[in-house]
Short mmCIF file of C-alpha atoms (C1' of nucleotides) in Angstrom, two decimals:
data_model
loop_
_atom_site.label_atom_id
_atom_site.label_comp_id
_atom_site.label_asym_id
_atom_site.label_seq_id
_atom_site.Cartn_x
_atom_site.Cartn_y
_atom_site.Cartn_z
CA UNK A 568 64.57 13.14 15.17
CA UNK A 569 62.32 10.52 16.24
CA UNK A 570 59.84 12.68 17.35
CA UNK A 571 59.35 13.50 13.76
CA UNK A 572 56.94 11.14 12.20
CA UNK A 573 58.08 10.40 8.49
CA UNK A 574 56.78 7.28 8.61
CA UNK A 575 53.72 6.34 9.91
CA UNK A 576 53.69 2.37 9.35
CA UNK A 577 55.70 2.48 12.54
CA UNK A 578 53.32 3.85 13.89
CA UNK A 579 50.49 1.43 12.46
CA UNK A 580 52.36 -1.57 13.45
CA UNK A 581 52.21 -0.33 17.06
CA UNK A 582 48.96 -0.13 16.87
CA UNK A 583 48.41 -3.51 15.89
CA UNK A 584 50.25 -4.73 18.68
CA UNK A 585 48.14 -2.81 20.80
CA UNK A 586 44.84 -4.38 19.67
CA UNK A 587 46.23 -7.84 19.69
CA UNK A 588 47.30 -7.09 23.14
CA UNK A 589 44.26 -6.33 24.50
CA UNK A 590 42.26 -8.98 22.75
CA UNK A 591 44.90 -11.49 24.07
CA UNK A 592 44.79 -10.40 27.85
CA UNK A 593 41.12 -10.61 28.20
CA UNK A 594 41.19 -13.61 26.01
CA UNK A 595 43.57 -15.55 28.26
CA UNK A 596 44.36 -12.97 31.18
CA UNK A 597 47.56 -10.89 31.65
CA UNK A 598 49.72 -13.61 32.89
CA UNK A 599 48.46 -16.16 30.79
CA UNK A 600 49.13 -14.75 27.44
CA UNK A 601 52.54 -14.92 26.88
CA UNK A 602 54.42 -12.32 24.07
CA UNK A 603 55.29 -15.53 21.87
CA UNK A 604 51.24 -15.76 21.80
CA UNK A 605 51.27 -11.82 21.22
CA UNK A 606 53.96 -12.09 18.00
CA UNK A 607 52.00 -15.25 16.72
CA UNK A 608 48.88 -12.89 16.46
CA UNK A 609 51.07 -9.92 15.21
CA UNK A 610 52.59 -11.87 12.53
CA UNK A 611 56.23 -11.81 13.53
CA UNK A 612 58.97 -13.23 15.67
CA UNK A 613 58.80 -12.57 19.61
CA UNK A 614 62.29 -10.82 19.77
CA UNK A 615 60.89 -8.17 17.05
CA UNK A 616 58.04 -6.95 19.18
CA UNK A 617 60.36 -4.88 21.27
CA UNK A 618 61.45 -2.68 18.06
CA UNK A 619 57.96 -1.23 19.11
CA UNK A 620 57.54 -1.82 22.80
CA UNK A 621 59.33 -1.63 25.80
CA UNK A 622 57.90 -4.34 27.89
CA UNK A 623 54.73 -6.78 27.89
CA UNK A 624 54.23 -4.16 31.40
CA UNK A 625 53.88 -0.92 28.97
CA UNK A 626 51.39 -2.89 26.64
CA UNK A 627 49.31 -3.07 30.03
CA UNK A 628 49.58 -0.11 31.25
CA UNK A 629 49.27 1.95 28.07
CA UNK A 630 45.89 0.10 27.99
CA UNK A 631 44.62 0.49 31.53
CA UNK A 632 45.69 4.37 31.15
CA UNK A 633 44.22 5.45 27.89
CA UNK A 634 40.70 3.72 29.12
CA UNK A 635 41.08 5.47 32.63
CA UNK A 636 41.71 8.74 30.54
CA UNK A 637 38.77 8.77 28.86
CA UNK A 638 36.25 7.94 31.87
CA UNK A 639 38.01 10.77 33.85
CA UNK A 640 37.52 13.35 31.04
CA UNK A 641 34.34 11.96 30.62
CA UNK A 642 33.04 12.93 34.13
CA UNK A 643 35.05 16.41 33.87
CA UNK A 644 32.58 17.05 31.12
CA UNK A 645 29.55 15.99 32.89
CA UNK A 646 29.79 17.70 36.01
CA UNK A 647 29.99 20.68 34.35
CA UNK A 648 26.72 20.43 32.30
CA UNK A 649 23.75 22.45 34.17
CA UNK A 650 21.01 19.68 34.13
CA UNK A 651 20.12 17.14 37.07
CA UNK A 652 21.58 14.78 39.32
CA UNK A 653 19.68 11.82 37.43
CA UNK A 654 20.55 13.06 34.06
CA UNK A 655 23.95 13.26 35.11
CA UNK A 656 23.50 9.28 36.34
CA UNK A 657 21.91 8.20 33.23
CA UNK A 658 24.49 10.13 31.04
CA UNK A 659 27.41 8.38 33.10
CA UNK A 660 25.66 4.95 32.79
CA UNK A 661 25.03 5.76 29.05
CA UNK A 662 28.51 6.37 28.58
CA UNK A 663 29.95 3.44 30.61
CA UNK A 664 27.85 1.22 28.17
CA UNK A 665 28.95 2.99 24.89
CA UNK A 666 32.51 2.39 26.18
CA UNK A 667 32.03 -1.28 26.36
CA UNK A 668 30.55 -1.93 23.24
CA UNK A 669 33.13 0.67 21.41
CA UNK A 670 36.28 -0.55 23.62
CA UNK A 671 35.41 -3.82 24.76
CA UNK A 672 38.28 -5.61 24.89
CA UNK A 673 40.44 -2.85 26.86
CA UNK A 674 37.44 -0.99 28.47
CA UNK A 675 37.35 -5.01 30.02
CA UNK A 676 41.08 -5.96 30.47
CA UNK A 677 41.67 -2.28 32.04
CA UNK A 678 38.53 -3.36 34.35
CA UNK A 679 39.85 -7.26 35.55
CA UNK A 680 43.97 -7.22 34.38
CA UNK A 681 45.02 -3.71 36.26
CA UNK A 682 46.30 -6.05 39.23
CA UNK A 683 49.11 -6.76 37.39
CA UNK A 684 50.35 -3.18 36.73
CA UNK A 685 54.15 -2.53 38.84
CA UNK A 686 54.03 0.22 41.33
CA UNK A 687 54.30 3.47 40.37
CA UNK A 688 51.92 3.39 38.25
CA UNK A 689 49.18 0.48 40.23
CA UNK A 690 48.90 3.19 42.68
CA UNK A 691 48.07 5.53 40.23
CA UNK A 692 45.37 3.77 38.63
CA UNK A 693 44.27 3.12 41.76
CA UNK A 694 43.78 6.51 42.74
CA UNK A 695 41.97 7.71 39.69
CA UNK A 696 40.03 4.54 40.17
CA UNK A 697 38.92 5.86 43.66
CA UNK A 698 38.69 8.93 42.82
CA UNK A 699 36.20 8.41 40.12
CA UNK A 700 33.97 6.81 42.23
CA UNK A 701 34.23 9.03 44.57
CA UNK A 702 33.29 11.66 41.81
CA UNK A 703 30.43 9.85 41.00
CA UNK A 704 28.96 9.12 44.33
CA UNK A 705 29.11 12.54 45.07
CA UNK A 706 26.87 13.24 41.93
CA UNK A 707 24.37 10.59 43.51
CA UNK A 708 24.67 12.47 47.10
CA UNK A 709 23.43 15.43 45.92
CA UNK A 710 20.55 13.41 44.03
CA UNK A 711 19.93 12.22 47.55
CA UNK A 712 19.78 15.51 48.61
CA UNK A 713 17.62 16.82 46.27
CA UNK A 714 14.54 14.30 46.04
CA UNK A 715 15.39 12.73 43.08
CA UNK A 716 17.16 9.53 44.27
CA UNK A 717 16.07 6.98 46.74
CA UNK A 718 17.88 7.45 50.74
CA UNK A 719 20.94 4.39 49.58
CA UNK A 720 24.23 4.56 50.39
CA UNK A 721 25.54 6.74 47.65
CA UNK A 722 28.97 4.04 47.58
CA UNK A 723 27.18 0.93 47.31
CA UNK A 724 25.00 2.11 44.32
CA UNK A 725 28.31 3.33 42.22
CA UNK A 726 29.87 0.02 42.92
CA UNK A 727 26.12 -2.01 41.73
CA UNK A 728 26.32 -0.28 38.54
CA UNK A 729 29.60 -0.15 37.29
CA UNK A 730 29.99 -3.96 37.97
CA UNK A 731 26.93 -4.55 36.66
CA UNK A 732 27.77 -2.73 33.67
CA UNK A 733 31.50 -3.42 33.22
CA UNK A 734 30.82 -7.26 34.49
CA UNK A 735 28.95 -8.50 31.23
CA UNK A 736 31.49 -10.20 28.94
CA UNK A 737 29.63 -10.37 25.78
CA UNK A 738 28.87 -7.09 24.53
CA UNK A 739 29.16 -8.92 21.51
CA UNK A 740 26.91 -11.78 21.89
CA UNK A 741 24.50 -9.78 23.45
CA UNK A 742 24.07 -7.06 20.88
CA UNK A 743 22.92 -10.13 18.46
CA UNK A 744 19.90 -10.96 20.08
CA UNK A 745 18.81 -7.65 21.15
CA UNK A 746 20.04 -4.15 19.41
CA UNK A 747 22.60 -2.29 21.21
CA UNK A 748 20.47 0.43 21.55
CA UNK A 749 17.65 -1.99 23.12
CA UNK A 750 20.00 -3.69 25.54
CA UNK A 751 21.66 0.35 26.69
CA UNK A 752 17.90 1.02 27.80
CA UNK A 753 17.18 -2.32 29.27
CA UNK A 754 20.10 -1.47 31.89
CA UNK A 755 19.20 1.98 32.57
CA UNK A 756 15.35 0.81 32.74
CA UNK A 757 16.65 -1.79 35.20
CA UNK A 758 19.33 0.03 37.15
CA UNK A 759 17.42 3.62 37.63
CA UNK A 760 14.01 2.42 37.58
CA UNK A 761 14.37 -0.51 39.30
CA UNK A 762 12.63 -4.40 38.63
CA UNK A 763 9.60 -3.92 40.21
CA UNK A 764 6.30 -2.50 38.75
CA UNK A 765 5.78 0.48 40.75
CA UNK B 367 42.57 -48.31 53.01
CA UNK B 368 42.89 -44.79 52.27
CA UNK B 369 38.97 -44.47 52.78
CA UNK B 370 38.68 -44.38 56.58
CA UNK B 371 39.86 -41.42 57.90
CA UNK B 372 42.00 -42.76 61.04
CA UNK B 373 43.74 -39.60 61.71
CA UNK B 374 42.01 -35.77 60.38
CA UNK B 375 45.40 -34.12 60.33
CA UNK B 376 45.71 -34.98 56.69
CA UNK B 377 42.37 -33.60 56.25
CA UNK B 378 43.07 -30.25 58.14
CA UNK B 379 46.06 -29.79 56.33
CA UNK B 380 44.60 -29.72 53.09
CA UNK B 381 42.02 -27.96 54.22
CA UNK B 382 44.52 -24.99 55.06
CA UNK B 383 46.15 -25.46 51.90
CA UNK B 384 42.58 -25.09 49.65
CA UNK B 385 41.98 -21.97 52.00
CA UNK B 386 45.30 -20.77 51.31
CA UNK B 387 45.14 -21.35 47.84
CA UNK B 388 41.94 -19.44 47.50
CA UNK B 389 43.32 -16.49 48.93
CA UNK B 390 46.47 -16.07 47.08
CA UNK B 391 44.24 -17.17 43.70
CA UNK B 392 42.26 -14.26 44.64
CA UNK B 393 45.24 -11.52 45.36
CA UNK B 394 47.61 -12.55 42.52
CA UNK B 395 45.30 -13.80 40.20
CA UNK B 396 45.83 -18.16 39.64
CA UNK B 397 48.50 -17.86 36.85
CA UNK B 398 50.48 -15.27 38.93
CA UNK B 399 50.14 -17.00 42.20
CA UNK B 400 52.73 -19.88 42.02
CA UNK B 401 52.91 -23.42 43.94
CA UNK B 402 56.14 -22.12 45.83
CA UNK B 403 54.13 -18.01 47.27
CA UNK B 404 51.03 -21.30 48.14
CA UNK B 405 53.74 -23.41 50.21
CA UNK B 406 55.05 -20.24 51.48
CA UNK B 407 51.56 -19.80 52.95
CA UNK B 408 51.47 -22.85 54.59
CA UNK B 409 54.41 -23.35 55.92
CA UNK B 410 55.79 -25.96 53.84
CA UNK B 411 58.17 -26.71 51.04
CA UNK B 412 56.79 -26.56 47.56
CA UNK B 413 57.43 -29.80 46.96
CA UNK B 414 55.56 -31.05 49.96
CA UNK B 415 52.08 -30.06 48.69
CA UNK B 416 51.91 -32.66 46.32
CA UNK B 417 51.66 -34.96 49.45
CA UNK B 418 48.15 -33.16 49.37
CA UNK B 419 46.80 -32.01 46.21
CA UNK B 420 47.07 -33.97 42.90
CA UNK B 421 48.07 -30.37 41.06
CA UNK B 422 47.77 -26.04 40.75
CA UNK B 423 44.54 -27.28 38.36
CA UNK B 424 42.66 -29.32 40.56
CA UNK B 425 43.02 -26.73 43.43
CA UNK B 426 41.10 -24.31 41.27
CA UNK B 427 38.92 -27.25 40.26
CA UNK B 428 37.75 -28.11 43.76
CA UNK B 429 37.82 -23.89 44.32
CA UNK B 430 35.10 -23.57 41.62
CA UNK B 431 32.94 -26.53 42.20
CA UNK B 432 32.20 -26.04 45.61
CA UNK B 433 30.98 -22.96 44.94
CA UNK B 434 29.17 -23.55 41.46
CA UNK B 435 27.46 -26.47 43.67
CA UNK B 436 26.25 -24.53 46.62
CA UNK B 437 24.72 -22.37 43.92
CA UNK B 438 23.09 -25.03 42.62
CA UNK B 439 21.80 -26.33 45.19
CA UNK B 440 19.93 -23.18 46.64
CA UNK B 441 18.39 -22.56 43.31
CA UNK B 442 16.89 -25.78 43.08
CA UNK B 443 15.60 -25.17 46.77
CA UNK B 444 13.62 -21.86 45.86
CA UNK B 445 12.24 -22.91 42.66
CA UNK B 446 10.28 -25.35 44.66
CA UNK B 447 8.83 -23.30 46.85
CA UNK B 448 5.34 -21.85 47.07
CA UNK B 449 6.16 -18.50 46.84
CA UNK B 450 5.78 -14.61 44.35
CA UNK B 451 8.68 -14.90 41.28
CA UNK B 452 9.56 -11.16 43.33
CA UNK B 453 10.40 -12.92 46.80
CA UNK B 454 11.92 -15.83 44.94
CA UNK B 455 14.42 -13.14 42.87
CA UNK B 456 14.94 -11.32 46.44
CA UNK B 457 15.70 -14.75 48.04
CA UNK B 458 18.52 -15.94 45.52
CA UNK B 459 19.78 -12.32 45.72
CA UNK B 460 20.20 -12.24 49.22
CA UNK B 461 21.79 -16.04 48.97
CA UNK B 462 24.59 -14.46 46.74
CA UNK B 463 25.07 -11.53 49.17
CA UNK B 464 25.75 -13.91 51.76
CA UNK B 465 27.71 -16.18 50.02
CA UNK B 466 29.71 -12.95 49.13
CA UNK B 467 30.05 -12.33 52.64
CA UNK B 468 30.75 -15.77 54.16
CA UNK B 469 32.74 -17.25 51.40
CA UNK B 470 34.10 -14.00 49.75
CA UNK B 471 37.80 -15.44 48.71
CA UNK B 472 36.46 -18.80 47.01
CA UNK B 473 33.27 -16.63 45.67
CA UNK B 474 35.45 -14.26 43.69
CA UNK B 475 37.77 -16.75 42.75
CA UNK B 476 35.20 -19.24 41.30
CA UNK B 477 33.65 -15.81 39.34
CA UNK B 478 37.13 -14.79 38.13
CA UNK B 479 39.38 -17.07 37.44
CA UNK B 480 37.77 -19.68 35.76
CA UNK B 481 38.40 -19.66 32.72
CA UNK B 482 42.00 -21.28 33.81
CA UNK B 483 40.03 -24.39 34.21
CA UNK B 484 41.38 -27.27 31.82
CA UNK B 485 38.87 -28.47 29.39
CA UNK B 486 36.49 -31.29 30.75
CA UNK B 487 36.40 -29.19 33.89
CA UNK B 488 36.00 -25.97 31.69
CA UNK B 489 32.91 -26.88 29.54
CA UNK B 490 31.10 -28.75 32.63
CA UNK B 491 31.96 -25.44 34.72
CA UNK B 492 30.69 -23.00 31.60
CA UNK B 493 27.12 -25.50 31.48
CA UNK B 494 26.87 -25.29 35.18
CA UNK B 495 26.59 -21.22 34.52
CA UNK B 496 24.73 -21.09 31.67
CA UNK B 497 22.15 -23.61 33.03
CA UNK B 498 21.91 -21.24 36.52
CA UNK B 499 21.70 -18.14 34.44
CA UNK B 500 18.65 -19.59 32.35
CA UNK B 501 17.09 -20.96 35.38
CA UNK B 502 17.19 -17.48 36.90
CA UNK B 503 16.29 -15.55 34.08
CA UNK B 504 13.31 -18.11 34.06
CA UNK B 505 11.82 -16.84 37.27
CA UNK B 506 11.97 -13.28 35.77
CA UNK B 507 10.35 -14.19 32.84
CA UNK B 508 7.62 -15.92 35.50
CA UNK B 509 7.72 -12.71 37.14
CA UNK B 510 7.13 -10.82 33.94
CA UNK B 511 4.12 -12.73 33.03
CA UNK B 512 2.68 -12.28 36.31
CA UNK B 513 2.56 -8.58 36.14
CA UNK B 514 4.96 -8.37 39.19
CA UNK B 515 8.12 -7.35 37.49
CA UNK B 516 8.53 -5.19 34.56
CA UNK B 517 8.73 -5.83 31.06
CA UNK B 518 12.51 -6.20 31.15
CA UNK B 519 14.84 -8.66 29.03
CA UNK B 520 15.59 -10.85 31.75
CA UNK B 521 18.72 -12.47 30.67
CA UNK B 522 19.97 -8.90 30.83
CA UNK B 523 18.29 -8.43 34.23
CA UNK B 524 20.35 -11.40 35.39
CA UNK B 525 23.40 -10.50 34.57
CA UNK B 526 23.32 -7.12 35.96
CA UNK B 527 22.46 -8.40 38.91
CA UNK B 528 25.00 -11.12 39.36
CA UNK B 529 27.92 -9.00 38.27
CA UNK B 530 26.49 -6.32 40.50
CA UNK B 531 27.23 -8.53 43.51
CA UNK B 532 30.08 -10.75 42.80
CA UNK B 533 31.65 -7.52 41.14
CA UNK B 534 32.40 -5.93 44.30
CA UNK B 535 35.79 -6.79 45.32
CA UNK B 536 35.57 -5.35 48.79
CA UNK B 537 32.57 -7.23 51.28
CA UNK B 538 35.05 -6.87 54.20
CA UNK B 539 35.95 -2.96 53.64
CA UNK B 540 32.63 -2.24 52.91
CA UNK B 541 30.99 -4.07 56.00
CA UNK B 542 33.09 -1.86 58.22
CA UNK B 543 31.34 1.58 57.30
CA UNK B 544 28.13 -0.18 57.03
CA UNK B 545 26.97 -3.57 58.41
CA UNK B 546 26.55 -6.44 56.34
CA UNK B 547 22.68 -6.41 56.86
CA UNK B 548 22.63 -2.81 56.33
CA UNK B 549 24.68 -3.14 52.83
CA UNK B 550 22.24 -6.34 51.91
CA UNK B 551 19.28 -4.21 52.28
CA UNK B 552 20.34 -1.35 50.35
CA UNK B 553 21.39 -3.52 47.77
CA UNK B 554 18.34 -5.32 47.19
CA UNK B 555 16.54 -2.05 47.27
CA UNK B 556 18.90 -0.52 44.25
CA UNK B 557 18.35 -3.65 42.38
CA UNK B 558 14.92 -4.38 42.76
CA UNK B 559 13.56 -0.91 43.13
CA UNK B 560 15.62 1.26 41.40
CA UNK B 561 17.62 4.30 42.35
CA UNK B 562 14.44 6.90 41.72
CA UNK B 563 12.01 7.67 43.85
CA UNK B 564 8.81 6.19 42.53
"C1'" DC C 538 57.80 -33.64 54.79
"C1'" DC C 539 62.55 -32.37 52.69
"C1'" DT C 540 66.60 -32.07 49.28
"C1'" DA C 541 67.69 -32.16 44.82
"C1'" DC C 542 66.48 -31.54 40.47
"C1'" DC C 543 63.95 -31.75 35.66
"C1'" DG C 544 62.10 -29.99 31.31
"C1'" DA C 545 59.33 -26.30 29.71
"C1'" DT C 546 58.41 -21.77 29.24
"C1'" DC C 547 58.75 -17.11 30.39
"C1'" DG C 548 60.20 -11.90 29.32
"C1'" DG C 549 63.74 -9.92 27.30
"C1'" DT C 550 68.68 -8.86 25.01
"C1'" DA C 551 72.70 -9.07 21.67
"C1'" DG C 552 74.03 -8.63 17.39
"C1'" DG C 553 73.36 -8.26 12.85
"C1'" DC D 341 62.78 -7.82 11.51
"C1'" DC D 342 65.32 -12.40 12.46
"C1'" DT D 343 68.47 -16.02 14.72
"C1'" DA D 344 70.36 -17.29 18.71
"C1'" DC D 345 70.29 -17.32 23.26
"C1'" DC D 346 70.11 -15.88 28.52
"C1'" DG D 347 68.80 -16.18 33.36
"C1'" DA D 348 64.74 -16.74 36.04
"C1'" DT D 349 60.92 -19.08 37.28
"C1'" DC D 350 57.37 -22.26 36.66
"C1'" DG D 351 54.66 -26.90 37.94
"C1'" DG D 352 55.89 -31.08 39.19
"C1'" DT D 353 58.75 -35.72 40.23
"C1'" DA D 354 62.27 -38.96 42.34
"C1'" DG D 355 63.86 -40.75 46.16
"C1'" DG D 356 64.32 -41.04 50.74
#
DNA sequence: CCTACCGATCGGTAGG
DNA sequence: CCTACCGATCGGTAGG
């Protein structure tokens, strides 16, 4: 019966605990925001929280999960697509930014607070997280291969970009001074063309 | 009396303790690692470390000014010299490769965790960064003008390329496949010249 | 450097 | 959803 959804302020509520979740762990980290911080925000009593959750663990890992999700199908779709290693790149690196100005706060708590996940499922993050990587280095390889991308180790450039994208911690602030759209070709400018002039 | 230093065991002892301290900050996280895993560590009771250290806060205190100072230092060094805004950009890159390298634990530490800083530390500390991040972005914007580098946002530019290098968690892994100056060099070339071939 | 211990806070449960 | 409360663990101190 509880698989039938009557209600759905249950399901709302949960929601909101989600959100302040995330905002609170990459406010304050994991282990430094404590669920009597998490009710405060909610608007209720600690004990109540866990008519909705099971532990301040699932809150985490729900998180980490549903952001790993999406980058996974994400690259499922774009290997598929018949157009060129550095379209491929640029689409990945597109996306990557969209997900940080869309989903900043768990796109960046799933990125620095995953340490704290309990074991079976750190080592499955872990393994999509590799995996991933691996995915996309192999996209670069066969850049490499073709002509289109520079002779680098294939690793090393994954790991540049994705920190340098998922590293910045004000989407926010950022997108004031300069237009999101401005600041999404700034890093592509800077991270396929390069800094120097020619 | 305290001043002269009759007898360096004290010294050495604390000195295992900050290099401890750095290392579990860095594993667990500095909430997460706790005073009794640190005196684990080293050998002693928890209790005992206070013969040492004033407190958990200062540890991460000394932890992130040593390495917000060495910064600090080595930028004031190349904006003196006579040299291109390019070989000045490749010179403070290089200098946080390095420091990655040689100082990886208290590097990462100092770039992650913080924020866990209490507050006249933690608004000196968030100054220090803001101040290097101008200065750098500074010498792009010197770079700009000079026609050398392209017409880039540079605080952008900057932070890219910080987060690009303190973001990877894994110097020592990585320096096994490849060599450190091997990695250093491919890294300067994604970041400076881009992934694309001209 | 240790034993003994403190007050505070944590995640979470019982019971209604 | 709340009141009441638990056992565990935290950073740190007293006293020797």
């Amino acid at each position: 019966m509880a698989r039938i959804k009557t209600d759905d302020k249950n399901l709302s509520r949960k929601d909101v605990i989600v959100t302040k979740a995330a905002s609170l762990f990459r406010e304050k980290g994991f282990k430094a925001a404590s669920m009597r911080d998490l009710a405060e925000a909610v608007g209720v009593e600690a004990a109540s929280l866990y008519n909705h959750i099971k532990s301040k663990t699932e809150l985490l890992h729900d998180l980490c999960f549903n952001v790993a999700n999406r980058f996974m199908h994400k690259i499922d779709e774009i290997e598929a697509e018949p157009i060129s290693a550095i379209e491929k790149i640029e689409k990945l690196l597109r996306f990557h930014i969209t997900e940080m100005i869309e989903h900043y706060e768990e796109v960046y708590v799933s990125d620095r607070e995953w340490k704290h996940l309990e074991d079976p499922y750190l080592s499955n993050f872990q393994n999509q997280r590799r995996l991933y990587r691996k995915r996309f280095a192999a996209i670069i390889e066969a850049g490499i291969r073709q002509k289109e991308v520079k002779e680098i180790d294939a690793p090393t450039a994954v790991l540049i970009m994705l920190h340098a994208i998922t590293g910045i911690e004000s989407w926010h602030r950022s997108t004031q001074k300069i237009s999101a759209e401005a600041l999404e070709d700034n890093m592509i400018t800077i991270l396929v063309g390069g800094l120097t002039n020619r």
